[in-house]
Amino acid sequence: MTDDTPDARILAFLETVHPYDTLPKDELARVAGSFVRREYPAGAEVYHEGEPLLGLYLVKSGAVEVLDSAGSLVSLLGPRNSFGERGLMRDGLALTTARATEDSVLILLPVAEFRRLVATSPAFERFFNRGRSVEGRGSDLVTRKVADLMARKPISIPPEASVFEAAQIMRDRHISSLGVVDRGRFLGILTNRDLTNKVLAEGRDPATPVHAVMTPDPISLPPDALGSDVLHLMLERRIGHLPVVRDGELLGMITQTDLTRFQAVSSAVLVRDAATAETVADMAAVTARIPQLLLQLVGGNNAHEIVTRLITDIADTVTRRLLAMAEAELGPPPVPYLWLACGSQGRQEQTGVSDQDNCIMIDDAMQPEDMAYFHRLARIVSDGLNAVGYYYCPGDMMATNPKWCQPVRVWRDYFQGWVARPDPMAQMLASVMFDLRPIGGATALFRDLQAETLENASRNSIFVAHMIANSLKHTPPLGLLRGFATIRSGEHRNHIDMKLNGVVPVVDLGRIYALRGKLTAVNTRARLLAAEEAGVISVSGARDLIEAYDLIAETRLKNQAALVRMGRKPDNFLAPSDLSDFERSHLRDAFVVVRTMQSSAAGRAAPG
């Protein structure tokens, strides 16, 4: 093969494209020889939705647009971008339509060769298979990476600083060790024991420089070491601090306290502590440990629906404990009532940052004078939730709002009115209230109302159409040229809102499917699975959407865990630049799937 042959030119091109760049040289040469070169003039269709695919397409030059079933643009591809893989990984039929927007040269990897590579190359399988592995999930300390045990960035001090300054820092930061760093390079460690044994016990001057009493060049571990390495070294060397170092840079510090905290923080422990809390302050101490639990659960590769379920369980327990405390203060309720959560708590999808969305349904036997009791109960519980970290709902969707603390007959009128007159406010309120889940009280008050409302709403095609239109206001952050539509200004400039533009579009779709199928599930992933089983969406559509949702939700959680690890409060804003090319590619593909399913839902809602 000479440098001027077509195969040589394709080989040189593939060396710059992932995942081909991972192949051994002889294998890459073989693959290059199997590609077929094709030219398409501007406007020519490469393939149409539903047609058998000839293979995997790779743009060598030019540009290709990918359209969904409604003809909407979902992606504009340039050189080094692949397309057609979703259909190939299914039944071999195109799931979209692809068309050249300018004169383009594409190279085609035949179906058989594509499937051989997916079957034999782990890099190919990972890149083109959006299914997630469930292997290796767990939270055992000994198998956890050291990087996941570090709670925050290390605190360091220069070697020329005095031991007096070091002692003040350690006291003020409530830490037992400091890294000694000079111009970015890790030199040693200073611990409380050093201050006791080498300074106080020897009567040294407080102005003594740190480098004179530190432990120089201490034993350390890389960030990819395991928890078992930490345990073994601490036991073998009888030390309580282990620096985490890479290429001479101090990345973190693992202490015996970190290990104790890791083993002590579990959802079961937090639920137990919340259930037995005597005061609001006690509960605040419990919820303050949720970020560490998030870090631990995400670091253990737990599925996102497990992480959010366990975190939501804590909010449920706190709510029930506050209800019990309120009743202890106010006395028994005059009639049965039910406290319900909506929003992320209602769907059991809480993460490291959540507000409160709740309401009260009261037995119709109530008398007007009974309302004062429930208003006081709502205030005690809502104020308590805010005090422990579940801040007040900005939209006042709380039981403290008299509108959302009503007898069942009023709630029935609410739902009937929203379905009969689906104006924008009704759509918004219905979207929130369709996610209601009982937390504490008489659950029977809601059971019949839920079934009745789903039945009435699903039969009203105008209401369903309005709900679909309302849900499409939240769109995935897709930009052209394989990029992302990021926030353009303000504090979160160049970031993606992984809640509003990430998970919310899927949450909205799940709610629509539940409405169409009269499905009682509230959790988004459970709704998608139930919609597939009920035939509300196709098997292939459900699988695509579930896998896309999994990737989006897990990326959101990993970003929150990374913020916690840096000592920051978790939020929903992700910078695409923080992701690898591989991660950006797959995240964008997931957004494309969501956009496609939104278009499909809009098509079904259209009249005619």
XYZ file of C-alpha atoms in Angstrom:
608
model
C 0.000 0.000 0.000
C 1.650 3.251 -1.142
C 0.939 6.647 0.302
C -1.019 7.638 -2.815
C -3.478 4.720 -2.897
C -7.108 5.203 -1.802
C -6.612 2.682 1.007
C -3.565 4.587 2.264
C -5.485 7.850 2.290
C -8.359 6.203 4.175
C -5.876 4.660 6.616
C -4.293 8.057 7.305
C -7.763 9.515 7.855
C -8.865 6.723 10.215
C -5.769 7.237 12.367
C -7.302 10.581 13.376
C -10.780 9.206 14.186
C -11.928 7.538 17.422
C -12.363 4.584 18.021
C -10.333 3.519 14.955
C -7.264 5.113 16.529
C -7.354 2.402 19.207
C -6.876 -0.473 16.753
C -3.519 -2.226 16.315
C -1.706 -1.112 13.180
C -2.291 -4.300 11.156
C -5.952 -4.428 12.170
C -6.432 -0.768 11.241
C -4.908 -1.438 7.810
C -7.331 -4.345 7.331
C -10.296 -2.187 8.328
C -9.189 0.650 6.048
C -9.218 -1.780 3.133
C -12.831 -2.719 3.820
C -14.195 0.835 3.589
C -15.993 1.887 0.402
C -15.698 5.481 -0.841
C -18.935 7.186 -1.919
C -19.606 10.673 -3.235
C -22.886 12.552 -2.747
C -23.767 15.891 -4.373
C -25.486 18.551 -2.298
C -29.109 17.584 -1.664
C -28.625 13.861 -2.290
C -30.202 11.460 0.183
C -27.790 8.986 1.765
C -30.566 6.820 3.172
C -34.214 7.160 4.206
C -35.865 6.227 7.470
C -36.894 2.556 7.458
C -34.499 1.490 4.698
C -31.946 -1.303 5.257
C -28.569 0.211 6.089
C -25.565 -0.797 3.985
C -23.181 -0.118 6.827
C -21.732 2.583 9.052
C -21.150 5.944 7.358
C -18.216 8.207 8.190
C -17.953 11.763 6.848
C -14.580 12.324 5.171
C -15.422 15.748 3.751
C -18.524 17.865 3.326
C -21.596 17.921 5.555
C -24.609 15.681 6.213
C -27.879 16.542 7.956
C -29.818 13.953 9.942
C -33.605 14.346 10.080
C -36.186 12.716 12.330
C -39.480 11.201 11.197
C -41.135 14.633 11.235
C -38.424 16.099 9.004
C -36.895 18.148 11.815
C -33.131 18.619 11.904
C -31.559 16.694 14.777
C -27.914 16.849 13.766
C -25.549 18.431 11.254
C -22.446 16.285 10.804
C -19.011 17.191 9.523
C -15.717 15.361 8.914
C -14.915 12.488 11.338
C -18.558 12.122 12.409
C -20.226 8.702 12.099
C -23.908 8.027 11.501
C -26.203 5.045 11.035
C -24.947 3.146 14.082
C -28.233 3.294 15.996
C -30.046 1.389 13.266
C -27.188 -1.065 12.866
C -27.213 -1.816 16.601
C -30.958 -2.537 16.352
C -32.450 -4.376 13.384
C -30.338 -2.939 10.576
C -33.000 -0.429 9.483
C -32.401 3.326 9.412
C -34.028 5.176 12.308
C -33.539 8.587 10.673
C -33.049 10.124 7.230
C -29.596 11.378 6.187
C -28.959 13.872 3.382
C -25.856 15.666 2.122
C -26.122 19.443 2.502
C -23.065 20.078 0.340
C -20.912 18.013 -1.978
C -19.631 15.303 0.338
C -17.318 12.323 0.414
C -18.391 9.532 2.760
C -16.692 6.250 3.484
C -18.842 3.233 4.261
C -17.910 0.387 6.598
C -19.968 -2.651 5.491
C -22.453 -4.147 7.964
C -20.539 -7.407 8.470
C -17.270 -5.601 9.178
C -18.970 -3.158 11.557
C -20.517 -5.994 13.542
C -17.224 -7.910 13.614
C -15.472 -4.882 15.096
C -18.183 -4.347 17.708
C -17.911 -8.023 18.675
C -14.095 -8.155 18.823
C -12.962 -4.657 19.836
C -13.863 -3.433 23.360
C -13.307 0.171 22.260
C -15.792 -0.232 19.409
C -18.303 -1.970 21.633
C -18.107 0.810 24.225
C -18.307 3.576 21.631
C -21.231 2.281 19.599
C -23.222 0.342 22.199
C -25.169 2.763 24.384
C -26.237 0.042 26.785
C -24.644 0.382 30.199
C -22.886 -2.390 32.011
C -24.155 -3.340 35.427
C -21.003 -5.163 36.372
C -18.817 -3.818 39.101
C -21.583 -1.930 40.847
C -21.305 -1.746 44.596
C -20.029 0.307 47.467
C -17.469 -1.928 49.167
C -14.696 0.166 50.677
C -11.903 -2.209 49.661
C -12.797 -2.015 45.958
C -13.405 1.734 45.845
C -10.934 3.953 44.010
C -8.927 6.282 46.236
C -10.150 9.244 44.158
C -13.696 8.449 45.301
C -12.720 8.502 48.972
C -11.361 12.048 48.904
C -14.044 14.392 50.182
C -12.427 17.659 49.081
C -9.315 19.264 47.692
C -6.304 19.069 50.008
C -5.238 22.049 52.092
C -1.537 22.836 51.817
C 1.077 25.205 53.201
C 4.464 26.372 51.842
C 7.607 24.924 53.492
C 8.817 28.309 54.762
C 5.604 28.986 56.702
C 5.847 28.758 60.490
C 4.476 25.933 62.612
C 2.372 28.593 64.372
C 0.651 29.432 61.073
C 0.196 25.712 60.365
C -1.435 25.105 63.745
C -3.844 27.993 63.185
C -4.882 26.658 59.765
C -5.434 23.160 61.129
C -7.509 24.529 64.007
C -9.626 26.822 61.817
C -10.203 24.183 59.108
C -10.848 21.352 61.596
C -8.230 19.131 59.953
C -5.438 16.984 61.331
C -2.845 17.323 58.558
C -1.458 19.664 55.932
C 0.341 18.970 52.683
C 3.591 20.868 52.319
C 3.809 22.165 48.747
C 6.402 24.335 47.039
C 5.452 25.826 43.649
C 3.033 23.018 42.923
C 5.322 20.177 43.976
C 4.494 18.004 46.975
C 7.347 17.893 49.509
C 5.928 16.373 52.668
C 3.177 16.193 55.243
C 2.639 17.915 58.586
C 0.280 16.285 61.108
C -1.022 17.005 64.584
C 1.387 14.356 65.829
C 4.312 16.298 64.323
C 3.226 19.462 66.123
C 2.907 17.563 69.412
C 6.079 15.429 69.222
C 8.461 17.708 67.321
C 7.366 21.183 68.402
C 5.595 21.177 71.779
C 7.438 18.227 73.314
C 10.808 19.634 72.243
C 10.025 23.244 73.154
C 10.632 24.620 69.673
C 9.980 28.227 68.735
C 6.509 28.746 67.112
C 8.375 30.548 64.303
C 10.099 27.277 63.337
C 9.558 26.708 59.603
C 7.305 23.840 58.636
C 9.989 22.087 56.557
C 12.053 21.551 59.735
C 9.421 19.357 61.406
C 7.399 17.891 58.501
C 7.655 14.273 57.380
C 9.473 14.619 54.046
C 8.593 12.494 51.030
C 6.041 10.351 52.889
C 4.560 7.200 51.452
C 1.678 8.067 49.125
C -0.807 6.490 46.732
C -1.962 7.351 43.196
C -5.636 8.258 42.644
C -6.364 4.930 40.923
C -5.271 2.908 43.971
C -7.990 0.984 45.819
C -9.439 1.350 49.283
C -7.763 -1.922 50.162
C -4.382 -0.278 49.499
C -5.253 2.466 51.984
C -6.329 -0.001 54.649
C -3.274 -2.193 54.200
C -0.792 0.694 54.354
C -2.434 2.317 57.373
C -2.421 -0.976 59.265
C 1.058 -2.016 58.163
C 2.751 1.377 58.714
C 0.533 2.475 61.630
C -0.209 5.812 60.015
C -3.420 7.831 59.952
C -2.831 10.014 56.877
C -2.042 9.045 53.281
C -1.337 11.682 50.610
C -2.754 11.020 47.144
C -0.128 12.108 44.624
C 0.235 12.012 40.851
C 3.340 13.212 39.014
C 4.539 15.111 42.074
C 1.216 16.954 42.538
C -0.775 16.590 45.749
C -4.336 15.696 44.764
C -5.835 14.800 48.110
C -5.409 13.358 51.566
C -7.026 10.196 52.912
C -7.374 9.950 56.690
C -8.765 7.371 59.063
C -11.653 9.797 59.563
C -12.446 9.578 55.841
C -12.598 5.791 56.052
C -14.817 5.937 59.121
C -17.083 8.452 57.420
C -17.304 6.292 54.317
C -18.302 3.214 56.268
C -20.739 5.177 58.445
C -22.537 6.975 55.609
C -25.186 4.805 54.033
C -28.786 5.497 53.178
C -29.898 3.023 55.860
C -27.897 4.830 58.538
C -29.212 8.229 57.440
C -32.798 6.963 57.348
C -32.358 5.514 60.845
C -30.895 8.747 62.184
C -33.631 10.847 60.566
C -36.385 8.589 61.899
C -35.071 8.911 65.467
C -34.145 12.604 65.362
C -35.475 14.573 68.326
C -35.076 18.066 66.870
C -34.912 19.865 63.534
C -31.222 20.479 64.207
C -30.689 16.723 64.524
C -32.343 16.229 61.131
C -30.221 18.991 59.596
C -27.132 17.074 60.741
C -28.485 14.027 58.886
C -29.247 15.821 55.612
C -25.835 17.529 55.750
C -24.369 14.072 55.074
C -26.337 13.603 51.829
C -23.589 15.087 49.591
C -21.149 12.528 51.008
C -23.707 9.781 50.381
C -24.102 11.021 46.816
C -20.341 10.925 46.336
C -20.204 7.405 47.745
C -23.109 6.046 45.697
C -21.938 7.587 42.418
C -18.373 6.472 43.077
C -19.684 2.930 43.519
C -21.180 3.004 39.993
C -24.704 2.576 41.298
C -27.438 3.120 38.718
C -28.895 6.626 38.782
C -32.371 5.387 39.709
C -30.856 3.645 42.743
C -28.931 6.754 43.810
C -31.929 9.072 43.527
C -34.260 6.553 45.176
C -31.972 6.198 48.209
C -31.552 9.963 48.516
C -35.315 10.474 48.212
C -35.904 7.880 50.944
C -34.123 10.241 53.335
C -36.397 13.149 52.369
C -39.439 10.913 52.856
C -38.235 9.896 56.320
C -37.490 13.490 57.307
C -40.971 14.518 56.131
C -42.689 11.758 58.123
C -40.649 12.606 61.208
C -41.661 16.268 60.902
C -45.295 15.228 60.528
C -45.024 13.191 63.739
C -43.396 16.122 65.540
C -46.128 18.460 64.303
C -48.863 16.120 65.511
C -47.116 15.812 68.873
C -47.217 19.601 69.163
C -50.737 20.168 67.791
C -52.472 17.019 68.974
C -54.233 14.357 66.834
C -55.684 15.611 63.526
C -59.443 16.326 63.622
C -60.003 14.198 60.488
C -57.755 11.939 58.339
C -55.363 13.701 55.978
C -52.598 12.829 53.497
C -49.301 14.617 52.907
C -48.112 14.176 49.325
C -44.924 15.129 47.531
C -44.683 16.152 43.896
C -41.738 17.214 41.770
C -38.504 15.248 42.122
C -39.439 13.896 45.555
C -42.750 12.665 44.193
C -40.939 10.869 41.351
C -38.242 9.553 43.758
C -35.607 11.354 41.699
C -33.939 13.691 44.179
C -30.241 14.426 43.777
C -27.811 16.519 45.777
C -29.864 19.674 45.299
C -33.645 19.801 45.831
C -36.410 22.168 46.806
C -39.714 21.052 48.337
C -42.965 20.508 46.423
C -45.844 19.200 48.505
C -49.539 19.427 49.326
C -52.186 18.142 51.742
C -55.424 16.319 50.941
C -57.983 16.318 53.769
C -60.925 13.996 54.342
C -64.201 15.489 53.110
C -65.651 15.083 56.602
C -63.664 18.092 57.754
C -65.400 21.175 59.150
C -64.370 24.769 58.343
C -62.862 25.217 61.807
C -60.566 22.215 61.173
C -58.612 24.086 58.516
C -56.598 26.048 61.087
C -55.060 22.800 62.360
C -53.836 21.796 58.903
C -52.480 25.250 58.129
C -50.401 25.103 61.329
C -49.269 21.558 60.524
C -48.228 22.612 57.015
C -46.210 25.516 58.391
C -44.365 23.384 60.949
C -43.440 20.731 58.367
C -42.558 23.106 55.530
C -40.432 25.318 57.785
C -38.722 22.213 59.102
C -37.968 20.964 55.591
C -36.479 24.334 54.674
C -34.358 24.366 57.834
C -32.820 20.975 57.027
C -31.987 21.849 53.412
C -35.108 21.301 51.297
C -35.612 24.946 50.473
C -38.978 26.561 49.868
C -40.438 26.057 46.385
C -39.882 29.234 44.321
C -43.313 28.705 42.760
C -45.019 28.297 46.158
C -46.104 24.756 45.292
C -46.287 23.860 48.972
C -48.870 22.827 51.545
C -48.404 26.211 53.237
C -50.208 27.754 50.265
C -53.925 27.470 51.185
C -54.682 26.489 47.594
C -52.710 23.266 48.043
C -54.156 22.354 51.446
C -57.735 21.356 50.684
C -60.315 18.593 51.156
C -60.453 15.834 48.547
C -63.594 17.260 46.920
C -61.737 20.468 46.122
C -58.811 18.506 44.704
C -61.253 16.580 42.515
C -62.622 19.876 41.193
C -59.062 21.080 40.539
C -58.208 18.095 38.378
C -61.529 18.109 36.545
C -61.138 21.800 35.797
C -57.580 21.437 34.498
C -58.628 18.616 32.164
C -61.750 20.428 30.924
C -60.034 23.807 30.411
C -56.364 23.154 29.519
C -55.062 26.722 29.527
C -51.297 27.295 30.118
C -51.699 27.545 33.899
C -53.749 24.351 33.984
C -51.078 22.552 31.928
C -48.340 23.661 34.314
C -50.280 22.678 37.420
C -51.363 19.353 35.945
C -47.740 18.570 35.016
C -46.714 19.035 38.624
C -49.673 17.285 40.199
C -49.493 14.227 37.957
C -46.280 13.415 39.847
C -47.965 13.228 43.262
C -46.901 10.461 45.641
C -48.258 9.853 49.180
C -45.690 10.348 51.951
C -47.587 10.225 55.236
C -51.204 9.867 56.326
C -54.298 8.187 54.901
C -53.204 6.974 51.443
C -56.746 5.909 50.526
C -57.655 9.598 50.110
C -55.570 9.716 46.928
C -55.969 6.262 45.427
C -59.384 6.668 43.808
C -58.690 10.276 42.813
C -55.525 9.275 40.939
C -57.249 6.548 38.936
C -60.245 8.786 38.178
C -58.062 11.676 37.022
C -55.914 9.484 34.752
C -59.038 8.026 33.172
C -60.626 11.423 32.492
C -57.423 13.049 31.282
C -56.449 10.239 28.902
C -59.886 10.401 27.218
C -59.585 14.136 26.546
C -57.519 14.389 23.369
C -57.381 18.202 23.552
C -55.958 18.085 27.065
C -53.389 15.457 26.024
C -52.373 17.550 23.006
C -51.927 20.624 25.207
C -49.874 18.617 27.705
C -47.634 17.397 24.895
C -47.190 20.915 23.542
C -46.359 22.164 27.030
C -43.782 19.387 27.519
C -41.971 20.324 24.296
C -41.037 23.714 25.741
C -38.077 21.970 27.373
C -35.674 20.892 24.633
C -32.300 19.119 24.715
C -29.320 21.495 24.371
C -28.423 20.573 20.807
C -26.360 22.936 18.697
C -25.315 22.504 15.105
C -21.992 21.103 13.979
C -22.020 18.348 16.620
C -21.950 20.904 19.408
C -24.115 21.857 22.360
C -26.372 24.856 22.870
C -24.855 26.187 26.082
C -25.965 29.068 28.308
C -24.706 32.278 26.677
C -24.268 34.637 29.612
C -24.249 34.960 33.359
C -22.770 32.814 36.083
C -23.246 29.586 34.143
C -22.018 30.802 30.745
C -20.848 27.955 28.470
C -22.599 25.377 30.657
C -25.550 23.046 30.063
C -28.435 22.933 32.526
C -28.553 19.176 33.041
C -31.868 19.458 34.867
C -33.945 21.811 32.733
C -32.528 20.749 29.353
C -31.236 17.318 30.345
C -33.550 15.200 32.488
C -36.701 17.363 32.367
C -37.451 16.692 28.661
C -37.437 12.951 29.437
C -39.479 13.481 32.614
C -42.049 15.331 30.495
C -42.146 12.513 27.937
C -42.582 9.920 30.682
C -45.510 11.881 32.079
C -47.158 12.009 28.638
C -46.746 8.252 28.163
C -48.234 7.644 31.618
C -51.192 9.839 30.716
C -51.794 8.070 27.411
C -51.551 4.631 28.960
C -53.320 5.500 32.244
C -50.201 4.275 34.021
C -49.982 4.854 37.770
C -46.167 4.795 37.961
C -44.674 8.161 38.955
C -40.925 7.526 38.645
C -39.711 8.484 35.161
C -37.768 5.316 34.382
C -40.627 3.181 35.711
C -42.999 5.130 33.449
C -40.844 4.450 30.396
C -40.686 0.736 31.175
C -44.445 0.610 31.806
C -45.107 2.510 28.581
C -43.084 -0.055 26.642
C -44.921 -2.941 28.290
C -48.305 -1.329 27.613
C -47.445 -0.647 23.971
C -47.662 3.133 24.373
C -44.246 3.374 22.680
C -42.388 0.858 20.555
C -39.856 -1.528 22.020
C -37.009 0.073 20.048
C -38.160 3.591 20.959
C -38.395 2.685 24.633
C -34.954 1.074 24.638
C -33.380 4.076 22.927
C -35.045 6.554 25.263
C -34.276 4.608 28.435
C -30.615 4.289 27.495
C -30.458 7.979 26.590
C -32.099 8.910 29.886
C -29.713 6.676 31.817
C -26.712 8.388 30.244
C -28.059 11.908 30.794
C -29.103 11.244 34.406
C -25.829 9.533 35.299
C -23.777 12.308 33.695
C -25.698 14.797 35.837
C -24.993 12.819 39.009
C -21.309 12.356 38.185
C -20.978 16.096 37.703
C -22.637 16.721 41.073
C -20.316 14.195 42.719
C -17.303 15.919 41.164
C -18.439 19.229 42.655
C -18.825 17.621 46.087
C -15.342 16.146 45.784
C -14.000 19.669 45.169
C -15.712 20.916 48.316
C -18.454 22.759 46.411
C -22.224 22.528 46.626
C -23.715 20.275 43.944
C -25.707 21.960 41.180
C -27.140 21.076 37.771
C -24.722 22.939 35.512
C -22.191 21.024 33.419
C -19.440 22.431 31.215
C -19.127 20.250 28.071
C -15.445 21.187 27.999
C -15.006 19.149 31.189
C -15.966 15.987 29.289
C -13.769 13.888 27.039
C -14.486 13.682 23.300
C -15.930 10.234 23.926
C -18.263 11.485 26.658
C -19.363 14.524 24.655
C -20.137 12.362 21.638
C -22.327 9.971 23.592
C -24.046 12.694 25.585
C -24.961 14.489 22.383
C -26.225 11.247 20.859
C -28.438 10.801 23.924
C -29.851 14.292 23.444
C -30.537 13.466 19.794
C -32.585 10.431 20.881
C -34.645 12.607 23.233
C -35.191 15.182 20.490
C -36.324 12.422 18.120
C -38.811 11.060 20.659
C -40.141 14.569 21.274
C -40.743 14.965 17.542
C -42.531 11.645 17.480
C -44.758 12.689 20.391
C -45.514 15.997 18.672
C -46.425 14.159 15.481
C -48.896 11.969 17.299
C -50.449 15.007 18.956
C -50.974 16.858 15.679
C -54.553 16.910 14.381
C -55.491 14.991 11.285
